[in-house]
Tab-separated table of C-alpha atoms and ligand atoms in Angstrom:
chain	number	residue	atom	x	y	z
A	27	UNK	CA	10.332	26.230	-63.225
A	28	UNK	CA	6.953	24.510	-63.146
A	29	UNK	CA	3.647	26.374	-62.350
A	30	UNK	CA	2.847	25.949	-58.763
A	31	UNK	CA	-0.171	23.770	-58.147
A	32	UNK	CA	-3.552	25.681	-57.622
A	33	UNK	CA	-3.813	26.951	-54.191
A	34	UNK	CA	-5.947	25.241	-51.817
A	35	UNK	CA	-6.535	28.439	-49.776
A	36	UNK	CA	-6.812	31.684	-51.836
A	37	UNK	CA	-9.925	32.192	-50.179
A	38	UNK	CA	-8.010	34.587	-47.851
A	39	UNK	CA	-8.001	36.948	-50.624
A	40	UNK	CA	-11.817	37.357	-50.634
A	41	UNK	CA	-12.746	40.655	-49.256
A	42	UNK	CA	-9.028	41.619	-48.480
A	43	UNK	CA	-7.616	45.210	-48.968
A	44	UNK	CA	-4.488	44.703	-50.894
A	45	UNK	CA	-2.069	47.397	-51.385
A	46	UNK	CA	-0.233	46.745	-54.782
A	47	UNK	CA	2.869	48.525	-55.438
A	48	UNK	CA	4.566	48.706	-58.610
A	49	UNK	CA	8.079	50.072	-59.008
A	50	UNK	CA	9.853	50.764	-62.481
A	51	UNK	CA	11.251	47.666	-64.020
A	52	UNK	CA	10.360	46.007	-67.389
A	53	UNK	CA	8.188	43.545	-65.490
A	54	UNK	CA	5.925	46.287	-64.456
A	55	UNK	CA	3.468	45.367	-66.984
A	56	UNK	CA	2.750	42.085	-65.474
A	57	UNK	CA	1.368	44.064	-62.399
A	58	UNK	CA	-1.989	44.293	-64.675
A	59	UNK	CA	-2.314	40.487	-64.595
A	60	UNK	CA	-1.546	40.213	-61.001
A	61	UNK	CA	-4.112	43.109	-60.343
A	62	UNK	CA	-6.691	41.238	-62.334
A	63	UNK	CA	-5.954	37.890	-60.451
A	64	UNK	CA	-6.372	39.608	-57.145
A	65	UNK	CA	-9.606	41.136	-58.171
A	66	UNK	CA	-10.854	37.870	-59.511
A	67	UNK	CA	-10.164	36.272	-56.115
A	68	UNK	CA	-12.385	38.991	-54.641
A	69	UNK	CA	-9.580	41.438	-53.172
A	70	UNK	CA	-10.209	45.055	-53.077
A	71	UNK	CA	-6.758	46.338	-54.819
A	72	UNK	CA	-5.454	49.635	-54.435
A	73	UNK	CA	-2.352	50.261	-56.905
A	74	UNK	CA	0.375	52.484	-56.164
A	75	UNK	CA	3.039	53.327	-58.751
A	76	UNK	CA	6.503	54.766	-58.673
A	77	UNK	CA	7.244	57.433	-61.143
A	78	UNK	CA	9.840	54.985	-62.977
A	79	UNK	CA	6.684	52.514	-63.100
A	80	UNK	CA	4.624	54.830	-65.115
A	81	UNK	CA	6.963	54.606	-67.961
A	82	UNK	CA	6.219	50.828	-68.166
A	83	UNK	CA	2.546	50.753	-67.237
A	84	UNK	CA	0.099	53.278	-67.579
A	85	UNK	CA	-1.845	54.179	-64.266
A	86	UNK	CA	-4.957	54.388	-66.287
A	87	UNK	CA	-4.775	50.677	-67.021
A	88	UNK	CA	-4.601	49.625	-63.258
A	89	UNK	CA	-7.021	51.911	-62.450
A	90	UNK	CA	-9.354	50.392	-64.914
A	91	UNK	CA	-8.730	46.683	-63.723
A	92	UNK	CA	-9.005	47.761	-59.919
A	93	UNK	CA	-11.870	50.186	-60.207
A	94	UNK	CA	-9.761	52.672	-58.209
A	95	UNK	CA	-7.646	55.709	-58.936
A	96	UNK	CA	-3.899	55.061	-58.813
A	97	UNK	CA	-1.993	57.644	-57.027
A	98	UNK	CA	1.703	58.220	-57.906
A	99	UNK	CA	2.437	61.227	-55.822
A	100	UNK	CA	2.571	62.049	-52.180
A	101	UNK	CA	0.790	65.293	-53.024
A	102	UNK	CA	-1.966	63.907	-55.231
A	103	UNK	CA	-4.508	64.763	-52.734
A	104	UNK	CA	-4.019	68.144	-50.669
A	105	UNK	CA	-7.000	67.100	-48.294
A	106	UNK	CA	-5.469	63.900	-46.692
A	107	UNK	CA	-2.005	62.343	-45.875
A	108	UNK	CA	-2.196	59.785	-48.793
A	109	UNK	CA	0.547	57.724	-47.641
A	110	UNK	CA	-0.727	57.164	-44.209
A	111	UNK	CA	-4.224	56.577	-45.329
A	112	UNK	CA	-3.144	54.023	-47.791
A	113	UNK	CA	-0.701	52.064	-45.448
A	114	UNK	CA	-3.711	51.951	-42.814
A	115	UNK	CA	-6.287	50.830	-45.321
A	116	UNK	CA	-4.168	47.754	-46.208
A	117	UNK	CA	-4.800	44.127	-44.903
A	118	UNK	CA	-1.726	43.232	-46.928
A	119	UNK	CA	0.751	44.776	-49.324
A	120	UNK	CA	2.624	43.330	-52.281
A	121	UNK	CA	5.135	44.959	-54.430
A	122	UNK	CA	5.580	43.410	-57.848
A	123	UNK	CA	8.089	43.957	-59.386
A	124	UNK	CA	10.133	45.278	-56.558
A	125	UNK	CA	13.382	46.581	-58.181
A	126	UNK	CA	16.728	46.608	-56.535
A	127	UNK	CA	16.035	50.291	-55.798
A	128	UNK	CA	12.722	49.713	-54.224
A	129	UNK	CA	14.503	46.787	-51.968
A	130	UNK	CA	17.212	49.368	-50.942
A	131	UNK	CA	15.121	52.077	-50.166
A	132	UNK	CA	12.808	49.891	-47.884
A	133	UNK	CA	15.792	48.206	-46.323
A	134	UNK	CA	17.296	51.583	-45.536
A	135	UNK	CA	14.148	53.284	-44.384
A	136	UNK	CA	13.840	55.815	-47.105
A	137	UNK	CA	10.567	57.327	-47.974
A	138	UNK	CA	11.134	59.778	-50.814
A	139	UNK	CA	8.052	59.051	-52.916
A	140	UNK	CA	4.645	57.872	-52.479
A	141	UNK	CA	5.229	53.955	-52.586
A	142	UNK	CA	8.163	54.274	-50.350
A	143	UNK	CA	6.477	56.360	-47.745
A	144	UNK	CA	3.556	54.296	-47.801
A	145	UNK	CA	5.596	51.148	-47.149
A	146	UNK	CA	7.419	52.912	-44.028
A	147	UNK	CA	3.916	53.596	-42.634
A	148	UNK	CA	2.656	50.114	-43.197
A	149	UNK	CA	2.146	47.756	-40.228
A	150	UNK	CA	0.366	44.848	-42.091
A	151	UNK	CA	2.308	41.964	-43.752
A	152	UNK	CA	4.468	42.771	-46.818
A	153	UNK	CA	5.134	40.495	-49.936
A	154	UNK	CA	7.846	41.633	-52.262
A	155	UNK	CA	8.188	40.031	-55.547
A	156	UNK	CA	11.880	41.184	-56.862
A	157	UNK	CA	12.711	41.165	-60.531
A	158	UNK	CA	15.934	42.719	-61.921
A	159	UNK	CA	19.118	41.587	-63.892
A	160	UNK	CA	20.912	38.601	-62.218
A	161	UNK	CA	23.914	40.766	-61.746
A	162	UNK	CA	21.960	43.247	-59.634
A	163	UNK	CA	20.158	40.469	-57.805
A	164	UNK	CA	23.659	39.134	-56.905
A	165	UNK	CA	25.284	42.306	-55.994
A	166	UNK	CA	26.284	42.173	-52.384
A	167	UNK	CA	24.223	45.339	-51.506
A	168	UNK	CA	21.163	43.625	-52.789
A	169	UNK	CA	21.902	40.395	-50.815
A	170	UNK	CA	22.380	42.460	-47.777
A	171	UNK	CA	19.191	44.269	-48.204
A	172	UNK	CA	17.136	41.207	-48.718
A	173	UNK	CA	18.625	39.668	-45.684
A	174	UNK	CA	17.624	42.622	-43.794
A	175	UNK	CA	14.170	42.641	-45.038
A	176	UNK	CA	13.736	38.880	-44.352
A	177	UNK	CA	15.005	39.485	-40.860
A	178	UNK	CA	12.119	41.973	-40.355
A	179	UNK	CA	9.476	39.395	-41.437
A	180	UNK	CA	8.892	40.570	-45.053
A	181	UNK	CA	7.954	37.856	-47.256
A	182	UNK	CA	10.005	37.272	-50.408
A	183	UNK	CA	8.496	35.629	-53.606
A	184	UNK	CA	10.915	34.844	-56.298
A	185	UNK	CA	12.772	35.937	-58.342
A	186	UNK	CA	12.859	32.897	-60.720
A	187	UNK	CA	15.356	31.621	-62.940
A	188	UNK	CA	14.476	32.393	-66.592
A	189	UNK	CA	14.741	34.570	-69.577
A	190	UNK	CA	15.295	38.272	-68.798
A	191	UNK	CA	15.035	41.546	-70.694
A	192	UNK	CA	17.678	41.986	-73.313
A	193	UNK	CA	17.956	38.220	-74.070
A	194	UNK	CA	19.881	37.275	-70.920
A	195	UNK	CA	18.786	34.243	-68.636
A	196	UNK	CA	19.433	33.632	-65.289
A	197	UNK	CA	17.926	34.350	-61.684
A	198	UNK	CA	16.017	37.707	-61.471
A	199	UNK	CA	12.739	36.825	-63.426
A	200	UNK	CA	9.477	38.170	-61.572
A	201	UNK	CA	7.845	35.132	-59.790
A	202	UNK	CA	4.615	33.762	-61.660
A	203	UNK	CA	1.381	35.261	-60.771
A	204	UNK	CA	0.167	32.279	-59.252
A	205	UNK	CA	2.976	32.011	-56.716
A	206	UNK	CA	2.458	35.729	-55.834
A	207	UNK	CA	-1.311	35.149	-55.234
A	208	UNK	CA	-0.450	32.317	-52.910
A	209	UNK	CA	2.151	34.502	-51.239
A	210	UNK	CA	-0.198	37.277	-50.530
A	211	UNK	CA	-3.038	34.724	-49.487
A	212	UNK	CA	-0.487	33.188	-47.022
A	213	UNK	CA	0.605	36.363	-45.842
A	214	UNK	CA	-2.973	37.171	-44.817
A	215	UNK	CA	-3.551	33.883	-43.226
A	216	UNK	CA	-1.624	34.511	-39.945
A	217	UNK	CA	-3.703	37.698	-39.491
A	218	UNK	CA	-6.648	35.269	-38.909
A	219	UNK	CA	-8.140	35.707	-42.406
A	220	UNK	CA	-7.139	32.308	-43.863
A	221	UNK	CA	-8.158	28.919	-42.862
A	222	UNK	CA	-7.335	25.245	-43.557
A	223	UNK	CA	-6.965	21.992	-41.685
A	224	UNK	CA	-3.934	22.998	-40.132
A	225	UNK	CA	-4.557	26.756	-38.998
A	226	UNK	CA	-2.698	27.302	-35.767
A	227	UNK	CA	-0.433	24.149	-36.115
A	228	UNK	CA	3.205	24.491	-35.962
A	229	UNK	CA	5.413	22.283	-38.306
A	230	UNK	CA	9.194	22.089	-38.921
A	231	UNK	CA	10.534	20.933	-42.198
A	232	UNK	CA	14.114	20.149	-43.134
A	233	UNK	CA	15.346	20.384	-46.816
A	234	UNK	CA	18.331	20.151	-48.830
A	235	UNK	CA	21.944	18.948	-48.575
A	236	UNK	CA	24.455	19.929	-45.706
A	237	UNK	CA	27.795	21.028	-46.319
A	238	UNK	CA	30.681	19.744	-44.055
A	239	UNK	CA	33.719	21.617	-44.491
A	240	UNK	CA	37.275	20.383	-45.012
A	241	UNK	CA	38.826	23.665	-45.019
A	242	UNK	CA	37.672	27.147	-45.963
A	243	UNK	CA	37.442	26.252	-49.517
A	244	UNK	CA	36.172	22.695	-49.688
A	245	UNK	CA	33.212	20.704	-48.325
A	246	UNK	CA	31.548	17.317	-48.589
A	247	UNK	CA	28.002	17.413	-49.577
A	248	UNK	CA	25.221	15.443	-51.738
A	249	UNK	CA	22.936	16.024	-54.741
A	250	UNK	CA	19.977	17.062	-52.969
A	251	UNK	CA	18.341	20.244	-54.372
A	252	UNK	CA	15.942	20.722	-51.477
A	253	UNK	CA	12.784	20.874	-53.863
A	254	UNK	CA	10.817	18.025	-52.138
A	255	UNK	CA	11.346	19.615	-48.564
A	256	UNK	CA	10.444	23.055	-49.958
A	257	UNK	CA	7.340	21.571	-51.531
A	258	UNK	CA	6.197	20.073	-48.172
A	259	UNK	CA	6.889	23.300	-46.425
A	260	UNK	CA	4.574	25.215	-49.043
A	261	UNK	CA	1.723	22.656	-48.807
A	262	UNK	CA	1.609	22.825	-45.061
A	263	UNK	CA	1.521	26.451	-45.120
A	264	UNK	CA	-1.204	26.454	-47.714
A	265	UNK	CA	-3.226	24.308	-45.221
A	266	UNK	CA	-2.787	27.020	-42.501
A	267	UNK	CA	0.296	25.654	-40.710
A	268	UNK	CA	2.876	28.107	-39.133
A	269	UNK	CA	5.853	26.576	-40.893
A	270	UNK	CA	9.672	26.845	-39.999
A	271	UNK	CA	11.686	25.408	-42.952
A	272	UNK	CA	15.341	24.578	-42.102
A	273	UNK	CA	17.174	24.373	-45.281
A	274	UNK	CA	20.610	23.797	-46.258
A	275	UNK	CA	22.482	26.037	-48.968
A	276	UNK	CA	20.568	26.371	-52.338
A	277	UNK	CA	19.009	28.533	-54.966
A	278	UNK	CA	15.247	27.950	-54.309
A	279	UNK	CA	13.023	30.625	-53.622
A	280	UNK	CA	11.406	30.822	-50.129
A	281	UNK	CA	7.620	29.218	-50.354
A	282	UNK	CA	5.051	31.547	-49.537
A	283	UNK	CA	4.035	32.053	-46.122
A	284	UNK	CA	7.021	29.972	-44.569
A	285	UNK	CA	9.611	31.110	-42.343
A	286	UNK	CA	12.968	29.805	-43.811
A	287	UNK	CA	16.122	29.373	-41.613
A	288	UNK	CA	19.358	28.845	-43.675
A	289	UNK	CA	21.911	26.592	-42.075
A	290	UNK	CA	25.112	25.033	-43.738
A	291	UNK	CA	26.122	21.875	-41.703
A	292	UNK	CA	24.413	19.045	-40.066
A	293	UNK	CA	25.234	20.281	-36.747
A	294	UNK	CA	23.684	23.695	-37.358
A	295	UNK	CA	20.471	21.941	-38.773
A	296	UNK	CA	20.368	19.836	-35.711
A	297	UNK	CA	20.353	22.795	-33.318
A	298	UNK	CA	17.835	24.708	-35.461
A	299	UNK	CA	15.448	21.783	-35.593
A	300	UNK	CA	15.630	20.335	-32.130
A	301	UNK	CA	14.924	23.954	-30.711
A	302	UNK	CA	11.880	24.227	-32.752
A	303	UNK	CA	10.540	20.589	-32.699
A	304	UNK	CA	9.673	20.806	-29.217
A	305	UNK	CA	6.669	23.218	-29.922
A	306	UNK	CA	5.827	21.507	-33.200
A	307	UNK	CA	3.013	19.237	-34.058
A	308	UNK	CA	4.709	17.895	-37.231
A	309	UNK	CA	8.195	17.409	-38.075
A	310	UNK	CA	9.065	16.375	-41.553
A	311	UNK	CA	12.705	15.395	-42.279
A	312	UNK	CA	13.246	15.882	-46.130
A	313	UNK	CA	16.816	16.867	-45.753
A	314	UNK	CA	19.481	14.765	-47.190
A	315	UNK	CA	21.980	15.191	-43.948
A	316	UNK	CA	25.419	14.219	-44.361
A	317	UNK	CA	25.958	11.527	-41.988
A	318	UNK	CA	29.694	12.166	-41.574
A	319	UNK	CA	31.900	15.256	-41.339
A	320	UNK	CA	35.624	15.622	-41.368
A	321	UNK	CA	36.913	15.127	-38.018
A	322	UNK	CA	38.796	18.591	-38.315
A	323	UNK	CA	37.971	21.330	-40.692
A	324	UNK	CA	41.276	23.121	-41.089
A	325	UNK	CA	40.931	26.982	-40.767
A	326	UNK	CA	43.404	27.449	-43.466
A	327	UNK	CA	43.359	25.748	-47.021
A	328	UNK	CA	44.972	22.372	-46.882
A	329	UNK	CA	48.024	21.980	-49.247
A	330	UNK	CA	49.050	19.218	-51.297
A	331	UNK	CA	52.265	18.651	-50.032
A	332	UNK	CA	55.488	17.508	-51.966
A	333	UNK	CA	54.620	13.600	-52.503
A	334	UNK	CA	51.763	11.625	-54.258
A	335	UNK	CA	51.107	9.715	-50.887
A	336	UNK	CA	47.374	9.274	-50.399
A	337	UNK	CA	45.783	11.986	-48.346
A	338	UNK	CA	43.805	10.795	-45.446
A	339	UNK	CA	40.617	12.306	-44.214
A	340	UNK	CA	39.078	11.028	-41.031
A	341	UNK	CA	35.297	11.338	-40.793
A	342	UNK	CA	33.165	11.382	-37.750
A	343	UNK	CA	29.402	10.709	-37.341
A	344	UNK	CA	27.020	13.672	-37.498
A	345	UNK	CA	23.990	13.676	-35.119
A	346	UNK	CA	20.963	12.121	-36.538
A	347	UNK	CA	18.371	14.941	-36.510
A	348	UNK	CA	15.045	13.076	-36.931
A	349	UNK	CA	16.176	10.214	-34.649
A	350	UNK	CA	16.808	12.854	-31.929
A	351	UNK	CA	13.410	14.506	-32.475
A	352	UNK	CA	11.984	10.904	-32.364
A	353	UNK	CA	13.502	10.063	-29.160
A	354	UNK	CA	11.848	13.057	-27.596
A	355	UNK	CA	8.428	12.671	-29.333
A	356	UNK	CA	5.586	14.257	-27.460
A	357	UNK	CA	2.227	12.636	-27.535
A	358	UNK	CA	0.227	13.422	-30.811
A	359	UNK	CA	3.345	14.755	-32.542
A	360	UNK	CA	3.474	13.473	-36.196
A	361	UNK	CA	6.932	12.620	-37.415
A	362	UNK	CA	7.586	12.274	-41.174
A	363	UNK	CA	11.036	11.083	-42.786
A	364	UNK	CA	12.064	10.305	-46.284
A	365	UNK	CA	14.306	7.210	-47.251
A	366	UNK	CA	16.447	7.813	-50.397
A	367	UNK	CA	17.755	4.465	-51.331
A	368	UNK	CA	19.409	2.614	-54.435
A	369	UNK	CA	18.230	-0.842	-53.370
A	370	UNK	CA	15.998	-2.885	-51.118
A	371	UNK	CA	14.255	0.307	-50.377
A	372	UNK	CA	11.090	-0.920	-48.550
A	373	UNK	CA	13.165	-3.017	-46.115
A	374	UNK	CA	15.399	0.186	-45.490
A	375	UNK	CA	12.718	2.333	-45.159
A	376	UNK	CA	10.711	0.095	-42.694
A	377	UNK	CA	13.777	-0.089	-40.625
A	378	UNK	CA	14.320	3.816	-40.562
A	379	UNK	CA	10.638	4.118	-39.660
A	380	UNK	CA	10.939	1.991	-36.619
A	381	UNK	CA	14.592	3.266	-35.607
A	382	UNK	CA	13.825	6.880	-35.707
A	383	UNK	CA	10.507	6.764	-34.090
A	384	UNK	CA	8.582	7.993	-37.125
A	385	UNK	CA	4.820	7.754	-38.066
A	386	UNK	CA	5.368	7.896	-41.770
A	387	UNK	CA	8.255	7.518	-44.252
A	388	UNK	CA	8.319	8.147	-47.790
A	389	UNK	CA	10.636	5.580	-49.576
A	390	UNK	CA	12.036	6.308	-52.840
A	391	UNK	CA	14.804	5.259	-55.400
A	392	UNK	CA	17.390	7.829	-56.143
A	393	UNK	CA	18.813	5.854	-59.283
A	394	UNK	CA	15.873	6.427	-61.413
A	395	UNK	CA	15.792	9.368	-63.878
A	396	UNK	CA	12.333	10.688	-62.900
A	397	UNK	CA	12.404	10.338	-58.966
A	398	UNK	CA	14.917	11.493	-56.318
A	399	UNK	CA	17.680	14.162	-56.319
A	400	UNK	CA	17.497	17.254	-58.387
A	401	UNK	CA	14.547	16.247	-60.763
A	402	UNK	CA	11.221	17.790	-60.583
A	403	UNK	CA	9.197	14.698	-60.189
A	404	UNK	CA	9.059	11.743	-57.611
A	405	UNK	CA	7.618	8.658	-56.871
A	406	UNK	CA	7.748	5.954	-54.131
A	407	UNK	CA	5.944	4.248	-51.361
A	408	UNK	CA	4.468	5.562	-48.039
A	409	UNK	CA	5.016	3.317	-44.944
A	410	UNK	CA	3.243	4.055	-41.869
A	411	UNK	CA	4.055	2.876	-38.411
A	412	UNK	CA	0.779	0.763	-38.195
A	413	UNK	CA	1.972	-1.208	-41.084
A	414	UNK	CA	0.243	0.244	-44.123
A	415	UNK	CA	1.847	0.531	-47.477
A	416	UNK	CA	0.649	3.213	-49.800
A	417	UNK	CA	2.042	3.479	-53.394
A	418	UNK	CA	2.992	7.142	-54.530
A	419	UNK	CA	2.741	7.190	-58.314
A	420	UNK	CA	5.051	9.466	-60.303
A	421	UNK	CA	3.875	13.024	-59.753
A	422	UNK	CA	5.629	16.398	-59.426
A	423	UNK	CA	7.159	17.172	-56.238
A	424	UNK	CA	4.446	19.649	-55.287
A	425	UNK	CA	1.481	17.174	-55.931
A	426	UNK	CA	3.230	14.505	-54.104
A	427	UNK	CA	3.646	16.899	-51.122
A	428	UNK	CA	-0.021	17.513	-51.259
A	429	UNK	CA	-0.752	13.822	-50.999
A	430	UNK	CA	1.894	13.533	-48.037
A	431	UNK	CA	0.197	16.382	-46.273
A	432	UNK	CA	-3.464	14.669	-46.650
A	433	UNK	CA	-1.844	11.833	-44.861
A	434	UNK	CA	-0.323	13.918	-42.072
A	435	UNK	CA	-3.655	15.699	-41.616
A	436	UNK	CA	-5.367	12.186	-41.571
A	437	UNK	CA	-2.950	10.962	-39.057
A	438	UNK	CA	-3.823	13.821	-36.680
A	439	UNK	CA	-7.467	13.632	-36.829
A	440	UNK	CA	-7.937	10.038	-37.786
A	441	UNK	CA	-10.223	10.966	-40.392
A	442	UNK	CA	-10.725	9.130	-43.668
A	443	UNK	CA	-8.474	10.372	-46.504
A	444	UNK	CA	-10.217	13.009	-48.747
A	445	UNK	CA	-10.797	11.986	-52.277
A	446	UNK	CA	-8.065	13.607	-54.567
A	447	UNK	CA	-7.655	13.864	-58.312
A	448	UNK	CA	-4.856	11.954	-59.365
A	449	UNK	CA	-1.685	13.787	-59.222
A	450	UNK	CA	-0.316	15.406	-62.186
B	506	CTP	N1	18.000	12.118	-41.286
B	506	CTP	C1	18.391	13.124	-40.324
B	506	CTP	N2	19.533	13.341	-39.736
B	506	CTP	C2	20.710	12.554	-40.254
B	506	CTP	C3	20.471	11.590	-41.298
B	506	CTP	C4	19.170	11.396	-41.822
B	506	CTP	O1	17.329	13.775	-39.906
B	506	CTP	N3	21.891	12.548	-39.741
B	506	CTP	C5	16.601	11.905	-41.687
B	506	CTP	C6	16.619	12.405	-43.215
B	506	CTP	O2	16.265	13.866	-43.423
B	506	CTP	C7	15.376	11.433	-43.674
B	506	CTP	C8	15.696	10.233	-42.741
B	506	CTP	O3	16.340	10.792	-41.732
B	506	CTP	O4	14.374	11.927	-43.245
B	506	CTP	C9	16.376	9.068	-43.546
B	506	CTP	O5	17.574	9.735	-43.950
B	506	CTP	P1	18.592	8.683	-44.661
B	506	CTP	O6	19.734	9.586	-45.200
B	506	CTP	O7	17.946	7.975	-45.831
B	506	CTP	O8	18.962	7.628	-43.550
B	506	CTP	P2	20.126	7.560	-42.819
B	506	CTP	O9	19.607	7.420	-41.314
B	506	CTP	O10	21.332	8.455	-42.958
B	506	CTP	O11	20.717	6.186	-43.199
B	506	CTP	P3	21.645	5.569	-44.358
B	506	CTP	O12	22.437	6.700	-44.654
B	506	CTP	O13	22.092	4.203	-43.975
B	506	CTP	O14	20.797	5.076	-45.630
């Protein structure tokens, strides 16, 4: 996975009191880099290690980097209730790495050591950066714990797909330092510490493909990975927006500071978006929504039958999410769409812009090797409702998302676009 773009708003870390929890996994040594990164951005860092973490990283190392003693035991100081004090003194907490055990204890409300007891006392925002072997990450108990924690508003960053200890490879690798720093900064932002042109603004973004079921084991879908929508959601959050990302099934990690709502079908996505779009100043439709669904989803597996007769599947139209949001558009709302095309892209894009009541549409080809579905880059043309045509040269999806958000911000304020360095 590519390095996330440098954050526009890590300024929230300046002066923030960050509790850095480290639990006992091989990736614990990376907590030293994270501590240094937080300190470099002006944060006051208090590290807390579990007993197991001390086998992977020395408390003295973190103490030297943060300039503070590193407690590991609830009874380290007989004169104060250490876990209560530590929790009260934090503006934000981050656990990196968070092992399966740490996630499980937190989900279950257990406090049997200093870190878990401190986290139970915490009222500040909490960011968890899980790291473990793929088998553990995918165990149903861990999946359920992660879902519980997400529901409680805990922010998860990573894990990423990549090489793991012992020569294995898969999802489970600790998120990159930059992504964790961004997540911590974004978690501070709602508490009023952050800033940005979109502070206090609500945005809804759709991403990924939908699945339209034929029967309990089969569905119709498309090649969208969701990367573009995730990048837009992350870019809006970095400018301070409160972002609801309504995403189809996929493996991508939650963007820092974004509330993710997972859906499967176009109709579920429609319901989740229409409800939230009423209060949103910005709505971006980056999902590749299936236009049709099987008229009937069988509740038992469809069988082949005895003959080779062609099997008929009747498809019916799904709702057009963006068109419905466009039909109810409030004054001042900015609506943005994407048009993924294989031919006559600008004509089709312009048509969709008008038909769906959009302010901006990104038009791109999906038959190129470096743009469109399931690749890390994109390029295209941005068309505006007032007839402008702006070329979007080849860039990472993250860089393109930043450029798009520049245009959204300019649209809201009517301001001239800021000068930007050319996208990577
Ligand atoms: N869109 C949507 N709901 C749908 C279909 C599309 O919200 N049911 C949104 C997409 O998220 C995108 C824009 O509309 O922002 C254009 O999507 P696209 O699939 O290119 O266009 P369609 O309207 O489906 O037209 P066609 O399939 O004919 O190209």
